PDB file with one MODEL, atoms N, CA, C and O in Angstrom:
MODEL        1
ATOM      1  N   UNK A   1       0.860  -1.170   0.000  1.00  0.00           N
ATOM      2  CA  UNK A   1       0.000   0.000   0.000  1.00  0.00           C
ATOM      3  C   UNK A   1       0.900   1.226   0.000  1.00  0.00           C
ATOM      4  O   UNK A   1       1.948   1.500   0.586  1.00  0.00           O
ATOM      5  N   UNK A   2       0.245   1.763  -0.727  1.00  0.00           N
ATOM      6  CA  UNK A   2       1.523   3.530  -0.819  1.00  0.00           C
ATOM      7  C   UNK A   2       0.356   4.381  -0.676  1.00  0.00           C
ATOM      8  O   UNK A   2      -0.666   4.481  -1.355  1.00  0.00           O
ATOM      9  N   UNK A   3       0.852   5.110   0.618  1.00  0.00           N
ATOM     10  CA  UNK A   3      -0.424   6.214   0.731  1.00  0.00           C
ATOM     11  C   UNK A   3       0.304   7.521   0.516  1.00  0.00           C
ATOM     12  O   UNK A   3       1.421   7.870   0.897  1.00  0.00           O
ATOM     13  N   UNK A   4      -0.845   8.315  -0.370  1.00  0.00           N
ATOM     14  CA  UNK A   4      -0.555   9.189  -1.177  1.00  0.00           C
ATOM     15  C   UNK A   4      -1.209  10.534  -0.982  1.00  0.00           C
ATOM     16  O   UNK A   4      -2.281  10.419  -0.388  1.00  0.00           O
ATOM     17  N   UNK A   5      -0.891  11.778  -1.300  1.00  0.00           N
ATOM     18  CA  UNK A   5      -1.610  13.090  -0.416  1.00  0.00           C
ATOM     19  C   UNK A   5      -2.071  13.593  -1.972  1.00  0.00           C
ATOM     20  O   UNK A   5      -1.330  13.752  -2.942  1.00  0.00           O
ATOM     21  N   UNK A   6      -3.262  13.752  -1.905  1.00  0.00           N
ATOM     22  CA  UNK A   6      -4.328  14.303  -3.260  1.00  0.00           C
ATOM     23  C   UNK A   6      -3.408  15.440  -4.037  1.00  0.00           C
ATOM     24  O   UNK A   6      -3.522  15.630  -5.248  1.00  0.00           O
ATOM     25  N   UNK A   7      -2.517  16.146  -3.230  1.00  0.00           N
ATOM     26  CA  UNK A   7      -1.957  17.177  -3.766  1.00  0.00           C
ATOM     27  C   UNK A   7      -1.740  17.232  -5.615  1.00  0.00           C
ATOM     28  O   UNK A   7      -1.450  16.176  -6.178  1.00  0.00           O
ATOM     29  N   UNK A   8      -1.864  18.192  -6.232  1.00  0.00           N
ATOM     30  CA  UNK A   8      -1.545  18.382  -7.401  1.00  0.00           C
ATOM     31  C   UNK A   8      -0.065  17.796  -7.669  1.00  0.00           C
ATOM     32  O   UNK A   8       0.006  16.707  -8.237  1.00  0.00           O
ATOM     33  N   UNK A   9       0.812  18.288  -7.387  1.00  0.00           N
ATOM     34  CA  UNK A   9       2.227  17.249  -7.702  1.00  0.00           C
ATOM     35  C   UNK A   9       2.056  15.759  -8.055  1.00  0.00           C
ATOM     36  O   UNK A   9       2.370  15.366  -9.179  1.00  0.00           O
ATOM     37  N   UNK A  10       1.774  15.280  -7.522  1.00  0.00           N
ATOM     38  CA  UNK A  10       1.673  13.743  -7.611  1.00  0.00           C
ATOM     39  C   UNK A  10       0.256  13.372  -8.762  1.00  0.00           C
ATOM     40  O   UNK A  10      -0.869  13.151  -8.315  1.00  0.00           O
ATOM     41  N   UNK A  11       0.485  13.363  -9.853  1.00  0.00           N
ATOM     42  CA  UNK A  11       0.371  13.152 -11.081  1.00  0.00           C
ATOM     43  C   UNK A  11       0.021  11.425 -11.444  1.00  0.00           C
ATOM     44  O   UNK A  11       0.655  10.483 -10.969  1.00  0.00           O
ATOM     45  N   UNK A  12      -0.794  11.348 -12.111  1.00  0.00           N
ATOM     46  CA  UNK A  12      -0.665  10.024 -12.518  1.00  0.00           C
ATOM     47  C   UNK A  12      -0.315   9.661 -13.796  1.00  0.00           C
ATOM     48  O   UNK A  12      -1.221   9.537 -14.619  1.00  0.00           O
ATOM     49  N   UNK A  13       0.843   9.463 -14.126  1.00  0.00           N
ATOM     50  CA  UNK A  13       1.594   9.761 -15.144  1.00  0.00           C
ATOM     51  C   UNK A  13       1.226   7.878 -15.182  1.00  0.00           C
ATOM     52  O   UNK A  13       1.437   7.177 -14.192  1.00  0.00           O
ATOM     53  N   UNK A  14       0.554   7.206 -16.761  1.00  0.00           N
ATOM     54  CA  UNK A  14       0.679   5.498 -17.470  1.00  0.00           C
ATOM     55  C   UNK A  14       1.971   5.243 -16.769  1.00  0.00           C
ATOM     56  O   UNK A  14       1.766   5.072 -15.567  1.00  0.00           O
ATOM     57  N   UNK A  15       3.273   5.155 -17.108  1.00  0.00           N
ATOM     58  CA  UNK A  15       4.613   4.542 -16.271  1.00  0.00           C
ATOM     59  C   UNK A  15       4.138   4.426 -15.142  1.00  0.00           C
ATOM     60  O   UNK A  15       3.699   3.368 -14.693  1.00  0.00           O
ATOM     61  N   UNK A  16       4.181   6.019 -14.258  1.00  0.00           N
ATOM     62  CA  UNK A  16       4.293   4.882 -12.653  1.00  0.00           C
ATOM     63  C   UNK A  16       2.704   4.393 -12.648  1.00  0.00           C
ATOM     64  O   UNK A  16       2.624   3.468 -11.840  1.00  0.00           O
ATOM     65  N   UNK A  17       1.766   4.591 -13.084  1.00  0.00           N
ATOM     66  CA  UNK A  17       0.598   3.525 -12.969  1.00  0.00           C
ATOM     67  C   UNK A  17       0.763   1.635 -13.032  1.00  0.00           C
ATOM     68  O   UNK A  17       0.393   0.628 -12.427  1.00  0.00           O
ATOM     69  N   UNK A  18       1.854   2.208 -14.605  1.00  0.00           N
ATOM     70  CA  UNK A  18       1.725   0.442 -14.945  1.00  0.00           C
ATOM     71  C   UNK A  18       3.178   0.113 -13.884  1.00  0.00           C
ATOM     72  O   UNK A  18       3.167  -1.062 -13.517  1.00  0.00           O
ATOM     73  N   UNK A  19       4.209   0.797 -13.424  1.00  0.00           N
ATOM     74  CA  UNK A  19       5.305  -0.014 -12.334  1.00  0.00           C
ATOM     75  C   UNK A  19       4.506  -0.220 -10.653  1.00  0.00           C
ATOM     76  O   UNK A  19       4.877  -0.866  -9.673  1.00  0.00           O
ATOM     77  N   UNK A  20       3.317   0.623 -10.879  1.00  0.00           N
ATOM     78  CA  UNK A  20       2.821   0.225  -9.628  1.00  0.00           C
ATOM     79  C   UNK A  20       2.147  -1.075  -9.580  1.00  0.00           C
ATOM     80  O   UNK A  20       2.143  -1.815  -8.596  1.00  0.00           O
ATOM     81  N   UNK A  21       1.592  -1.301 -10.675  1.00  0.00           N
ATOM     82  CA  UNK A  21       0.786  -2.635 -10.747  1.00  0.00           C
ATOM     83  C   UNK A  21       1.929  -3.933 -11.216  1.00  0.00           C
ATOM     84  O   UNK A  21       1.607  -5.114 -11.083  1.00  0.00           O
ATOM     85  N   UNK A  22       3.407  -3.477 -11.824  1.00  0.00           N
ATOM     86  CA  UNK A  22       3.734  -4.658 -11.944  1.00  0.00           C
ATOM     87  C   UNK A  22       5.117  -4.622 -10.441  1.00  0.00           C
ATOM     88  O   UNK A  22       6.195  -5.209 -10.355  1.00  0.00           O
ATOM     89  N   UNK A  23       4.488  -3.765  -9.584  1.00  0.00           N
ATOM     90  CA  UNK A  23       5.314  -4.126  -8.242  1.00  0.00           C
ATOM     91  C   UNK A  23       4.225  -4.564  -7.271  1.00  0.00           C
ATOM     92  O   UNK A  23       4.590  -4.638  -6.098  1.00  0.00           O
ATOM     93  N   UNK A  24       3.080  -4.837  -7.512  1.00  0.00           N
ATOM     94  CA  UNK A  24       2.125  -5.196  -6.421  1.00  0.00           C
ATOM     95  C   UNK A  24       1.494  -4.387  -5.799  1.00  0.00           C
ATOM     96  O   UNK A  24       0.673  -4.670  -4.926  1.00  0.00           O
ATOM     97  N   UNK A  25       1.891  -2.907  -6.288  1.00  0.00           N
ATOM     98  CA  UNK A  25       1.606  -1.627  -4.896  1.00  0.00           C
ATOM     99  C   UNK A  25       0.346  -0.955  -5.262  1.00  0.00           C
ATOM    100  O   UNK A  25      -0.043  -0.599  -6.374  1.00  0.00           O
ATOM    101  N   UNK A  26      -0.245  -0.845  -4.049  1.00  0.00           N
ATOM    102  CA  UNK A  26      -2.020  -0.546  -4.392  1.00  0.00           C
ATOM    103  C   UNK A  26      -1.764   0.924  -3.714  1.00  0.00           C
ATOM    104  O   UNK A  26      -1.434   1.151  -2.550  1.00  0.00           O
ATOM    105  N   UNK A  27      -2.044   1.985  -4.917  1.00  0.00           N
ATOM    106  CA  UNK A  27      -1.910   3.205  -4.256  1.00  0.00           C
ATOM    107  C   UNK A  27      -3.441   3.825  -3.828  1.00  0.00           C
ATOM    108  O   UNK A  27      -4.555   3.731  -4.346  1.00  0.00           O
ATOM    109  N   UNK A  28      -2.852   4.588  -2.472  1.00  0.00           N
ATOM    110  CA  UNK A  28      -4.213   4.952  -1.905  1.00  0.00           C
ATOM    111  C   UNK A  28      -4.372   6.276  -1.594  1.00  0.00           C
ATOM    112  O   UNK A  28      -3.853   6.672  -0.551  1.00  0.00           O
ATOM    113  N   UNK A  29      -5.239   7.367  -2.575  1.00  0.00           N
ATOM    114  CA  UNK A  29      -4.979   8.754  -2.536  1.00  0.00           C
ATOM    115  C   UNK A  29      -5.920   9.277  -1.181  1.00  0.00           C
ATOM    116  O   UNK A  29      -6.976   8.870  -0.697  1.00  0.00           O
ATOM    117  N   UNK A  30      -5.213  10.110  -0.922  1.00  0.00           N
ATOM    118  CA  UNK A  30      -6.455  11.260   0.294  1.00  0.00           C
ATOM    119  C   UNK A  30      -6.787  12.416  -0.479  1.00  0.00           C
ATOM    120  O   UNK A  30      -6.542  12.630  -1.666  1.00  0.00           O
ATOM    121  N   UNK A  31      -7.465  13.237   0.479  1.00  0.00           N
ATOM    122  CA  UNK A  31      -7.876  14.149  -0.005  1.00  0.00           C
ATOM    123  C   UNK A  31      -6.744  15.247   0.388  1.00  0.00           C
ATOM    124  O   UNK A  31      -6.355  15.355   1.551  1.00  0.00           O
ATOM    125  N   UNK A  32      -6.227  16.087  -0.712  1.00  0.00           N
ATOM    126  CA  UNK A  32      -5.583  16.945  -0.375  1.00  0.00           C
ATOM    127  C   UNK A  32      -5.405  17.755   0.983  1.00  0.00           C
ATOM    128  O   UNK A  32      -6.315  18.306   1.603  1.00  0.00           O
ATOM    129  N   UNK A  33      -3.603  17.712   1.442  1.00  0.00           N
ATOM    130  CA  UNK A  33      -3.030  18.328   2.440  1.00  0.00           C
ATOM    131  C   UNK A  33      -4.060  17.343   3.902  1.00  0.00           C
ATOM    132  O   UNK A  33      -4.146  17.933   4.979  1.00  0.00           O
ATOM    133  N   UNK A  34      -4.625  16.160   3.789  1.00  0.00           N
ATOM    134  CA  UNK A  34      -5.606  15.300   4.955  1.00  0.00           C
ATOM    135  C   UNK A  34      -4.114  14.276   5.094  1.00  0.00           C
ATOM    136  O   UNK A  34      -4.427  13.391   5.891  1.00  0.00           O
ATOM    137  N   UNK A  35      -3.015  14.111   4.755  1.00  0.00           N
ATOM    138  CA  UNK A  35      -2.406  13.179   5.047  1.00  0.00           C
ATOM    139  C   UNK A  35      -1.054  13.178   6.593  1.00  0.00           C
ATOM    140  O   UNK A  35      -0.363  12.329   7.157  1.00  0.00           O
ATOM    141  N   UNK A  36      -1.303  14.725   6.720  1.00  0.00           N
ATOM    142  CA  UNK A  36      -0.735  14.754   8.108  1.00  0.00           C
ATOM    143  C   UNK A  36      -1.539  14.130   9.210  1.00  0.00           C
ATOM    144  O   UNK A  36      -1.042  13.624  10.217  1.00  0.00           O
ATOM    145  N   UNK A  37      -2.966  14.214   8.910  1.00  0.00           N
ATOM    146  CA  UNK A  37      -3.672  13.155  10.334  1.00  0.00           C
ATOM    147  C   UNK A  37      -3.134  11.735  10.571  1.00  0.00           C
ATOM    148  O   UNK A  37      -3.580  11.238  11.606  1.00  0.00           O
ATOM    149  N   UNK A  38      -2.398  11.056   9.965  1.00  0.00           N
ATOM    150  CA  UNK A  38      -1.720  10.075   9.613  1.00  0.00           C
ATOM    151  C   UNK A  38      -0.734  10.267  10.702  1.00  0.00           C
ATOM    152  O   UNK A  38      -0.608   9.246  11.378  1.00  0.00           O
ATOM    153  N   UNK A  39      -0.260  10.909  10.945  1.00  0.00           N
ATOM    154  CA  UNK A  39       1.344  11.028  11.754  1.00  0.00           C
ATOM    155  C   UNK A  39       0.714  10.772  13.055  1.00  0.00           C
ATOM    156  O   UNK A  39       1.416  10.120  13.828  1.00  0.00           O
ATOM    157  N   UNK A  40      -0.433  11.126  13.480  1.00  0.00           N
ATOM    158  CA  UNK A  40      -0.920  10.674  15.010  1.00  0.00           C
ATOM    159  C   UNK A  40      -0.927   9.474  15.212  1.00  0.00           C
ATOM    160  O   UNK A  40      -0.779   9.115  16.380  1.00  0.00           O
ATOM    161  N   UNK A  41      -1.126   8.287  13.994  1.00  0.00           N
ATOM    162  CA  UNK A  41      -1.016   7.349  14.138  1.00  0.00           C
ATOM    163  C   UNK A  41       0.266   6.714  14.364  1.00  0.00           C
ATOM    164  O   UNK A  41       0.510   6.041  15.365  1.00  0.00           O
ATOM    165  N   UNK A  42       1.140   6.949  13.358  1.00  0.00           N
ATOM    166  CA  UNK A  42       2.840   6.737  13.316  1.00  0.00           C
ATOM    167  C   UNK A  42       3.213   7.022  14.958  1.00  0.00           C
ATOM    168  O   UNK A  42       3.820   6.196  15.640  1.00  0.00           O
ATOM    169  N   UNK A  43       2.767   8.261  15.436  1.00  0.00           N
ATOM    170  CA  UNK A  43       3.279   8.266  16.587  1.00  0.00           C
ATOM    171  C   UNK A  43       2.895   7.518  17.947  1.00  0.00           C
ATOM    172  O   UNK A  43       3.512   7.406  19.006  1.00  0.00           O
ATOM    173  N   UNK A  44       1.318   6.924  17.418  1.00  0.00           N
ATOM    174  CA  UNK A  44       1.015   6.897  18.861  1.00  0.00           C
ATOM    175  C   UNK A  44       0.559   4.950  18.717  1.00  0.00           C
ATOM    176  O   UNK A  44       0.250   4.278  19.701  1.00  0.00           O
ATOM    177  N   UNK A  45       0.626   4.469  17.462  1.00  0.00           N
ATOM    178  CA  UNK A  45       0.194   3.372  17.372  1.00  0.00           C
ATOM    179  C   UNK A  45       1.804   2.797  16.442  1.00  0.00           C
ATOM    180  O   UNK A  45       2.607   2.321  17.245  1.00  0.00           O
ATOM    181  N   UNK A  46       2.090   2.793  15.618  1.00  0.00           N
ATOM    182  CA  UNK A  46       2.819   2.018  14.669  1.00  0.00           C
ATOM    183  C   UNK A  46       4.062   2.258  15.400  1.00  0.00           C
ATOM    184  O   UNK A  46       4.260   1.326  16.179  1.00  0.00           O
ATOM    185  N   UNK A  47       5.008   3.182  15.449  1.00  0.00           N
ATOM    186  CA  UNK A  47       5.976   3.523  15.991  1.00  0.00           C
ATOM    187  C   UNK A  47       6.267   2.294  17.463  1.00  0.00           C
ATOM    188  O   UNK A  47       7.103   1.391  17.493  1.00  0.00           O
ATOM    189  N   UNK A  48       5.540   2.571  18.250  1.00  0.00           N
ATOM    190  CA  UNK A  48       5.864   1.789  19.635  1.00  0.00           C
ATOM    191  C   UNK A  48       5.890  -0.126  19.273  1.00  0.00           C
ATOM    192  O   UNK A  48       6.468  -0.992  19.930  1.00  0.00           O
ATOM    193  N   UNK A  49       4.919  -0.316  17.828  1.00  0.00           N
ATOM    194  CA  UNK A  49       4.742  -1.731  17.569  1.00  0.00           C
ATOM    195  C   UNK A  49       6.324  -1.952  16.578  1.00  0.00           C
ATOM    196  O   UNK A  49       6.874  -3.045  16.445  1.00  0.00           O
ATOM    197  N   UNK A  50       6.931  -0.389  15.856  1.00  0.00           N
ATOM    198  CA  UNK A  50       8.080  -1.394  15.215  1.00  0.00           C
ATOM    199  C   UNK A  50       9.006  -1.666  16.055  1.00  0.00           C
ATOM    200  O   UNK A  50       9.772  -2.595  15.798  1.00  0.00           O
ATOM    201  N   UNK A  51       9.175  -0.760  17.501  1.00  0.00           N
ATOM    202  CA  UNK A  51      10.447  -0.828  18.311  1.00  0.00           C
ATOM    203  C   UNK A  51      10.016  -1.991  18.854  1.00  0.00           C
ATOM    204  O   UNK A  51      11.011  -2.334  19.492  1.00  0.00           O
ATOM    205  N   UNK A  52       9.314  -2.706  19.001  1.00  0.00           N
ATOM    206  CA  UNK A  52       8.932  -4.199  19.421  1.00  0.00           C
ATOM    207  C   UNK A  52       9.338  -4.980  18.361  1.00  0.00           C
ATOM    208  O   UNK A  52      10.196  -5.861  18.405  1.00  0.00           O
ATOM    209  N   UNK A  53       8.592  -4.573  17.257  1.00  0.00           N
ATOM    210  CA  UNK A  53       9.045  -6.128  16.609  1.00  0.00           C
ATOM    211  C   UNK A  53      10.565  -5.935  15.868  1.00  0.00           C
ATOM    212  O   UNK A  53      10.896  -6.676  14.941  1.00  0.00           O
ATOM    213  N   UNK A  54      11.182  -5.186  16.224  1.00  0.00           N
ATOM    214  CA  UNK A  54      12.660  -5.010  15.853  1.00  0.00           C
ATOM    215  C   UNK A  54      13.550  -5.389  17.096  1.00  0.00           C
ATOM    216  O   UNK A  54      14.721  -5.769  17.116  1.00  0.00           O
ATOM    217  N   UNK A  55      12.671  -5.180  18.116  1.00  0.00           N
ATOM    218  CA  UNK A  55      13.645  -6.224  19.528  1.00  0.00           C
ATOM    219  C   UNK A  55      13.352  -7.890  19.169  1.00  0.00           C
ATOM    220  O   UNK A  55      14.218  -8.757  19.289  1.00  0.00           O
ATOM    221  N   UNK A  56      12.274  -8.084  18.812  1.00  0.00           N
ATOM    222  CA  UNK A  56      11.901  -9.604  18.422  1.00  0.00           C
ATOM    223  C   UNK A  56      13.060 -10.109  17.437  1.00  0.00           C
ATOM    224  O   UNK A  56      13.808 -11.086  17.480  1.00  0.00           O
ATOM    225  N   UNK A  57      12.876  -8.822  16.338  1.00  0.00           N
ATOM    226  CA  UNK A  57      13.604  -9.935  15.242  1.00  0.00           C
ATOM    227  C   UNK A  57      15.012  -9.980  15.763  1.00  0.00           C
ATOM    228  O   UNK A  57      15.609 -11.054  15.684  1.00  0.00           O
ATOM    229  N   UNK A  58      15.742  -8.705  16.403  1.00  0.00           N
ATOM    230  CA  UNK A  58      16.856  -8.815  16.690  1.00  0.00           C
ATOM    231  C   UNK A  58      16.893 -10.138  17.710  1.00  0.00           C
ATOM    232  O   UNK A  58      17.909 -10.830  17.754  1.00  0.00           O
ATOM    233  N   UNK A  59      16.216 -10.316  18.183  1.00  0.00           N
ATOM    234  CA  UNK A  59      16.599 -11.560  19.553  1.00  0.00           C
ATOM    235  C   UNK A  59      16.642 -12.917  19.024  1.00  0.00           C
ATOM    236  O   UNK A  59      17.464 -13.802  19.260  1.00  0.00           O
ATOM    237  N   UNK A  60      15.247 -12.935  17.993  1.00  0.00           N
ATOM    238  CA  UNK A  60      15.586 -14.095  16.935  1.00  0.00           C
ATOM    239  C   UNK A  60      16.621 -14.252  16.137  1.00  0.00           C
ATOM    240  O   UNK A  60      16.849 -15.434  15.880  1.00  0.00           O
ATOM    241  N   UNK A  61      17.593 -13.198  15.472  1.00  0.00           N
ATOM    242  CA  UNK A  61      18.335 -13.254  15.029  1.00  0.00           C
ATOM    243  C   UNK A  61      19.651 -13.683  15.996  1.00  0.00           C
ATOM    244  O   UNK A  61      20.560 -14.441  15.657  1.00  0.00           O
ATOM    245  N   UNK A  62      19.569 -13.293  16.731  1.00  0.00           N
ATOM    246  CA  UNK A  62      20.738 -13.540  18.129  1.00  0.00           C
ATOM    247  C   UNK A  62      20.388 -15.035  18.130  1.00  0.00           C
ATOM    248  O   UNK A  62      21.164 -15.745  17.492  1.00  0.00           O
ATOM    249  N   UNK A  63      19.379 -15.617  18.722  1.00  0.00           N
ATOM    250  CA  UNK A  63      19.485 -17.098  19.006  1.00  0.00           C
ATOM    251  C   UNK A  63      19.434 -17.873  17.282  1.00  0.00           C
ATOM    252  O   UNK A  63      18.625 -18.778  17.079  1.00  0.00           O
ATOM    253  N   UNK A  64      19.965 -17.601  16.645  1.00  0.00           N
ATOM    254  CA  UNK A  64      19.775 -17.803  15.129  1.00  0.00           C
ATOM    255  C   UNK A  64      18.314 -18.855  14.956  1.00  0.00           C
ATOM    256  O   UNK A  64      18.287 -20.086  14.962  1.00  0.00           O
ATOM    257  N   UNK A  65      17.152 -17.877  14.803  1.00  0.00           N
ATOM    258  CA  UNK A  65      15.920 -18.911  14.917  1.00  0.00           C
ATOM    259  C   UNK A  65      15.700 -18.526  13.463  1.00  0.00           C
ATOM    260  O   UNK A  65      15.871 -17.367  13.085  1.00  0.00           O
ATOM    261  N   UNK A  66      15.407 -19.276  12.839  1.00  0.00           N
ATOM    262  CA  UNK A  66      14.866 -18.950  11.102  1.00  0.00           C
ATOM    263  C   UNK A  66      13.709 -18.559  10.752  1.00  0.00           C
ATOM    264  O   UNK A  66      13.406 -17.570  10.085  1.00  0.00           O
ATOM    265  N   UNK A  67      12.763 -19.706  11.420  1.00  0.00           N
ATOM    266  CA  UNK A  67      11.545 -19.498  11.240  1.00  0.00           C
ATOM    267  C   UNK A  67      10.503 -18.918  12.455  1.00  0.00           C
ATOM    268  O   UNK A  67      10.575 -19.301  13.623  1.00  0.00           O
ATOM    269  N   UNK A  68       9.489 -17.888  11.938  1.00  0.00           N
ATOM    270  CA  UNK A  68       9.054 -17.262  13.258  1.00  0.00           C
ATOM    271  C   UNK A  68       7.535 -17.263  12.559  1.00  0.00           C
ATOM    272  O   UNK A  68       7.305 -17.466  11.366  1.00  0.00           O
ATOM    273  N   UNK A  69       6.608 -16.997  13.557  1.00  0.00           N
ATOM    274  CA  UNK A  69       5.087 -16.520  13.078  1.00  0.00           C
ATOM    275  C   UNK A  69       4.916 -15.531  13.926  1.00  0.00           C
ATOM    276  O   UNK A  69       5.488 -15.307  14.993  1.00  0.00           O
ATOM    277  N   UNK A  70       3.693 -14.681  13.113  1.00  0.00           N
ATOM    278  CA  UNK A  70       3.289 -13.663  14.149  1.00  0.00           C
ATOM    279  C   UNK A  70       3.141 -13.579  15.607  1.00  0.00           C
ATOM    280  O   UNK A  70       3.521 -12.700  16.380  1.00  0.00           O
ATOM    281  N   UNK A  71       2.390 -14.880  15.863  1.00  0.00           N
ATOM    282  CA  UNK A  71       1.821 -15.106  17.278  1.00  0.00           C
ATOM    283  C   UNK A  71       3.011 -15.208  18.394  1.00  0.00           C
ATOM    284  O   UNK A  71       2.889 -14.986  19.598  1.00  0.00           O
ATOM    285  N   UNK A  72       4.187 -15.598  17.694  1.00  0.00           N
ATOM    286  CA  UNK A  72       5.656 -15.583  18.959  1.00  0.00           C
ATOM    287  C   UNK A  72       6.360 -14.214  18.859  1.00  0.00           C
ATOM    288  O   UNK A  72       7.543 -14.222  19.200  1.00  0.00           O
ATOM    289  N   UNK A  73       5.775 -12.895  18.402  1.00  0.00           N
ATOM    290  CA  UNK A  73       5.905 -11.840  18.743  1.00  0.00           C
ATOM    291  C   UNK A  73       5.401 -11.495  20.111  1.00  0.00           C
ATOM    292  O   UNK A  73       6.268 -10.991  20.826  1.00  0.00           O
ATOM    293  N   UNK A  74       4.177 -11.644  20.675  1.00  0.00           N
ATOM    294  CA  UNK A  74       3.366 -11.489  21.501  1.00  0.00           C
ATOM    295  C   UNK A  74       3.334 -12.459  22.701  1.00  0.00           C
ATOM    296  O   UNK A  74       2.490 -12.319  23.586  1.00  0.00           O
TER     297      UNK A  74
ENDMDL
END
């Protein structure tokens, strides 16, 4: 998912349309200059979950474990 701010700049130019679809990436526009409400989230939800799962992977990586699932995060 690539989230994207309505702003005029960001153009939908055929190329990056068709490299978005042959990279998998589903772009998702807002409504212009609405994409700073976003950062409350980064700060108050996503942020605290990557410094977790970056102690996980680092610890898995320390005991050299290969394979992991979500649920042995938690």
């Amino acid at each position: 998912i690539l989230l994207l701010d309505g702003h005029i700049t960001y153009y939908k130019d055929d190329l990056i349309v068709l490299k978005y679809h042959e990279n998998y990436i589903v772009p998702f526009e807002f409504p212009s200059h609405l994409i700073h409400v976003l950062q409350l989230l980064d700060i108050s939800i996503i942020q605290p979950w990557k410094h977790y799962y970056n102690k996980v992977i680092h610890h898995a990586l320390y005991l050299l474990v290969i394979e992991y699932t979500i649920s042995s995060f938690f």
